[in-house]
Structures are given as C-alpha cells and as structure tokens.
Amino acid sequence: MANQKNLPAKKTAGFGVAWEGLYGYVQAVQVKDTIYLSGQLSHDTEGNLVAPAVLNESGSPVDFSTMEDQMRQTYSNIVDLLAEFGATLDHVVEETLFVIDVPAAFAAAGKVRKEFYGAEVPQVASNLIGVSSLAFPQQLIEITIRAVIE
C-alpha cells in the first residue's frame, strides 16, 4: 500500500445515482487547483436518463434526434458538479465529448456549447470522439471535463 502521507488531498462530489456505487467511482474529484469530471450523461436527480434515444430490436439507437436535449442536460449536470467546488464553466480548460453519432453531435454542439459557455467561441480545448457505444444503450453522448481554479 502507498504511503498515505504522500498522497495529495482530494475533494470529491457525486450525484448519488446507482451506477456510482455499482461501478465504484466518484463523479468529480479536485486535486490542488484542478477539477476532473468523470464522463457525464443526461440524467435527472433520480438517475433517470433525460431524452433517451429510441432503440431498435437489437438495442441500438434508431435516430439521434434527442442529441441536443441529451447534450443540454449533460452540460446542466456539469454546471451542478462544478458548483460543488466553487467553479463554473469559465474554469473549464478542456472537454471531451464521446458520441455515438458525430454529425448529430457536431450539429447540436455548436448551439448548445455556445449557449452554456455564453460565447460564440468558447475558450476551452474541445475534443469530439465518435464511439460505438456508451454505458447505457439509450445514451448518445458523454462528456468529460477538466477545470482549473485558483
């Protein structure tokens, strides 16, 4: 076991949703001046997915029309988590969007990101990565964040 005296102090936050305990992780952790957010998704305070995608018989999304609504709820959750550390989206330096459909995410991101960051060109490094699946089949997007506070 590592020497506990040499570990940095960590402050953590979460939503208390079931998958935090099932998977075994925290939603956010602050070490020194940096806040790291685990992959965030579009859930409400009860852990229900907001705007879940409709699935076909094989369990894959049949359309991506709920991408914008999922993205909006995901950013809302990000704002709530950052507030636990006294931070806002102004403190975000990097974000990574993992998406099931890149064209749908690209179309939604331009509008939603500008809305949440309050700028035509948000001052944040951003990555948009297409993936084949996420934690829940109805999920179209997951966003990780790194923020720096003083």
Tab-separated table of C-alpha atoms in Angstrom:
chain	number	residue	atom	x	y	z
A	1	MET	CA	0.000	0.000	0.000
A	2	ALA	CA	1.215	3.505	-0.850
A	3	ASN	CA	2.383	5.830	1.864
A	4	GLN	CA	-0.795	7.787	2.693
A	5	LYS	CA	1.202	10.828	3.861
A	6	ASN	CA	2.454	11.496	0.320
A	7	LEU	CA	-0.954	11.452	-1.388
A	8	PRO	CA	-2.500	14.768	-2.422
A	9	ALA	CA	-5.665	15.872	-0.636
A	10	LYS	CA	-8.758	15.100	-2.693
A	11	LYS	CA	-12.217	16.619	-2.549
A	12	THR	CA	-14.935	14.604	-4.292
A	13	ALA	CA	-18.533	15.096	-5.373
A	14	GLY	CA	-21.276	12.976	-6.884
A	15	PHE	CA	-24.984	12.740	-7.559
A	16	GLY	CA	-25.705	9.630	-5.509
A	17	VAL	CA	-27.010	7.743	-8.559
A	18	ALA	CA	-26.940	3.943	-8.520
A	19	TRP	CA	-24.133	3.464	-11.019
A	20	GLU	CA	-21.652	5.379	-8.850
A	21	GLY	CA	-21.732	2.552	-6.315
A	22	LEU	CA	-22.207	-0.256	-8.839
A	23	TYR	CA	-19.190	0.771	-10.898
A	24	GLY	CA	-17.282	2.223	-7.956
A	25	TYR	CA	-16.264	5.788	-8.804
A	26	VAL	CA	-16.856	9.437	-7.992
A	27	GLN	CA	-18.385	11.901	-10.437
A	28	ALA	CA	-15.768	14.544	-9.737
A	29	VAL	CA	-12.502	14.951	-7.887
A	30	GLN	CA	-10.430	18.028	-7.107
A	31	VAL	CA	-6.694	17.772	-6.531
A	32	LYS	CA	-4.975	21.080	-5.769
A	33	ASP	CA	-6.276	23.575	-8.362
A	34	THR	CA	-7.624	21.060	-10.874
A	35	ILE	CA	-11.115	19.534	-11.039
A	36	TYR	CA	-11.645	16.352	-13.047
A	37	LEU	CA	-15.171	15.301	-14.001
A	38	SER	CA	-15.897	11.694	-14.895
A	39	GLY	CA	-17.953	11.109	-18.017
A	40	GLN	CA	-21.243	12.950	-17.554
A	41	LEU	CA	-24.502	11.991	-19.179
A	42	SER	CA	-28.077	13.223	-19.441
A	43	HIS	CA	-29.720	12.088	-16.217
A	44	ASP	CA	-32.020	13.800	-13.751
A	45	THR	CA	-31.556	13.913	-9.972
A	46	GLU	CA	-33.179	10.470	-9.628
A	47	GLY	CA	-30.783	8.851	-12.104
A	48	ASN	CA	-33.306	8.602	-14.954
A	49	LEU	CA	-31.964	9.304	-18.438
A	50	VAL	CA	-33.308	12.517	-19.945
A	51	ALA	CA	-34.300	12.318	-23.627
A	52	PRO	CA	-33.232	8.673	-24.065
A	53	ALA	CA	-32.771	7.517	-27.641
A	54	VAL	CA	-35.324	5.123	-29.095
A	55	LEU	CA	-33.751	1.706	-29.650
A	56	ASN	CA	-34.323	-0.901	-32.336
A	57	GLU	CA	-34.818	-4.632	-31.680
A	58	SER	CA	-31.080	-5.182	-31.347
A	59	GLY	CA	-30.724	-2.414	-28.743
A	60	SER	CA	-29.128	0.261	-30.941
A	61	PRO	CA	-30.395	3.838	-31.319
A	62	VAL	CA	-32.673	4.239	-34.348
A	63	ASP	CA	-32.246	8.011	-34.604
A	64	PHE	CA	-30.238	10.748	-32.980
A	65	SER	CA	-32.895	13.452	-32.722
A	66	THR	CA	-32.546	13.636	-28.927
A	67	MET	CA	-28.820	14.517	-29.125
A	68	GLU	CA	-29.393	18.204	-28.410
A	69	ASP	CA	-31.634	17.513	-25.398
A	70	GLN	CA	-29.174	14.968	-24.018
A	71	MET	CA	-26.297	17.383	-24.519
A	72	ARG	CA	-28.179	20.204	-22.790
A	73	GLN	CA	-28.941	18.028	-19.733
A	74	THR	CA	-25.356	16.778	-19.647
A	75	TYR	CA	-23.990	20.327	-19.539
A	76	SER	CA	-26.539	21.182	-16.862
A	77	ASN	CA	-25.189	18.309	-14.752
A	78	ILE	CA	-21.649	19.531	-15.392
A	79	VAL	CA	-22.601	23.003	-14.157
A	80	ASP	CA	-24.072	21.462	-10.974
A	81	LEU	CA	-20.942	19.401	-10.287
A	82	LEU	CA	-18.565	22.287	-10.899
A	83	ALA	CA	-20.578	24.392	-8.435
A	84	GLU	CA	-19.745	21.840	-5.714
A	85	PHE	CA	-16.151	23.107	-5.996
A	86	GLY	CA	-16.995	26.800	-6.369
A	87	ALA	CA	-16.286	26.590	-10.103
A	88	THR	CA	-18.214	27.434	-13.256
A	89	LEU	CA	-17.837	26.683	-16.941
A	90	ASP	CA	-15.490	29.690	-17.057
A	91	HIS	CA	-12.950	27.478	-15.235
A	92	VAL	CA	-13.102	24.687	-17.835
A	93	VAL	CA	-9.910	24.289	-19.848
A	94	GLU	CA	-10.653	21.017	-21.655
A	95	GLU	CA	-13.656	18.908	-22.540
A	96	THR	CA	-14.052	15.650	-24.414
A	97	LEU	CA	-17.373	14.678	-25.959
A	98	PHE	CA	-17.812	10.963	-26.640
A	99	VAL	CA	-20.702	10.482	-29.050
A	100	ILE	CA	-22.487	7.699	-30.886
A	101	ASP	CA	-23.115	9.855	-33.987
A	102	VAL	CA	-20.549	12.527	-34.888
A	103	PRO	CA	-22.673	14.531	-37.400
A	104	ALA	CA	-25.602	14.758	-34.937
A	105	ALA	CA	-23.284	15.781	-32.114
A	106	PHE	CA	-21.466	18.328	-34.266
A	107	ALA	CA	-24.769	19.937	-35.256
A	108	ALA	CA	-26.018	20.076	-31.662
A	109	ALA	CA	-22.708	21.085	-30.089
A	110	GLY	CA	-22.409	24.360	-31.958
A	111	LYS	CA	-25.678	25.591	-30.495
A	112	VAL	CA	-25.575	24.004	-27.025
A	113	ARG	CA	-21.912	24.722	-26.226
A	114	LYS	CA	-22.275	28.391	-27.195
A	115	GLU	CA	-25.410	28.610	-25.061
A	116	PHE	CA	-23.785	27.111	-21.962
A	117	TYR	CA	-20.388	28.789	-22.277
A	118	GLY	CA	-22.030	32.101	-23.204
A	119	ALA	CA	-19.641	32.771	-26.063
A	120	GLU	CA	-19.511	32.426	-29.843
A	121	VAL	CA	-16.119	30.755	-29.440
A	122	PRO	CA	-15.910	29.079	-26.015
A	123	GLN	CA	-12.395	29.431	-24.633
A	124	VAL	CA	-11.942	25.718	-23.976
A	125	ALA	CA	-9.999	22.979	-25.723
A	126	SER	CA	-12.572	20.519	-27.050
A	127	ASN	CA	-12.424	17.002	-28.449
A	128	LEU	CA	-15.290	15.249	-30.249
A	129	ILE	CA	-14.780	11.497	-30.455
A	130	GLY	CA	-17.100	9.007	-32.140
A	131	VAL	CA	-17.566	5.725	-30.273
A	132	SER	CA	-19.588	2.589	-30.949
A	133	SER	CA	-21.406	2.532	-27.587
A	134	LEU	CA	-21.634	4.176	-24.187
A	135	ALA	CA	-22.632	2.959	-20.705
A	136	PHE	CA	-26.367	2.868	-21.479
A	137	PRO	CA	-27.799	1.923	-24.893
A	138	GLN	CA	-30.144	4.967	-24.924
A	139	GLN	CA	-27.230	7.302	-24.253
A	140	LEU	CA	-25.923	9.285	-27.235
A	141	ILE	CA	-23.313	11.462	-25.521
A	142	GLU	CA	-20.918	11.502	-22.583
A	143	ILE	CA	-18.734	14.489	-21.654
A	144	THR	CA	-15.599	14.640	-19.508
A	145	ILE	CA	-14.274	17.927	-18.177
A	146	ARG	CA	-11.076	19.325	-16.733
A	147	ALA	CA	-11.298	22.689	-14.947
A	148	VAL	CA	-8.673	24.773	-13.170
A	149	ILE	CA	-9.425	27.109	-10.270
A	150	GLU	CA	-7.156	29.410	-8.291
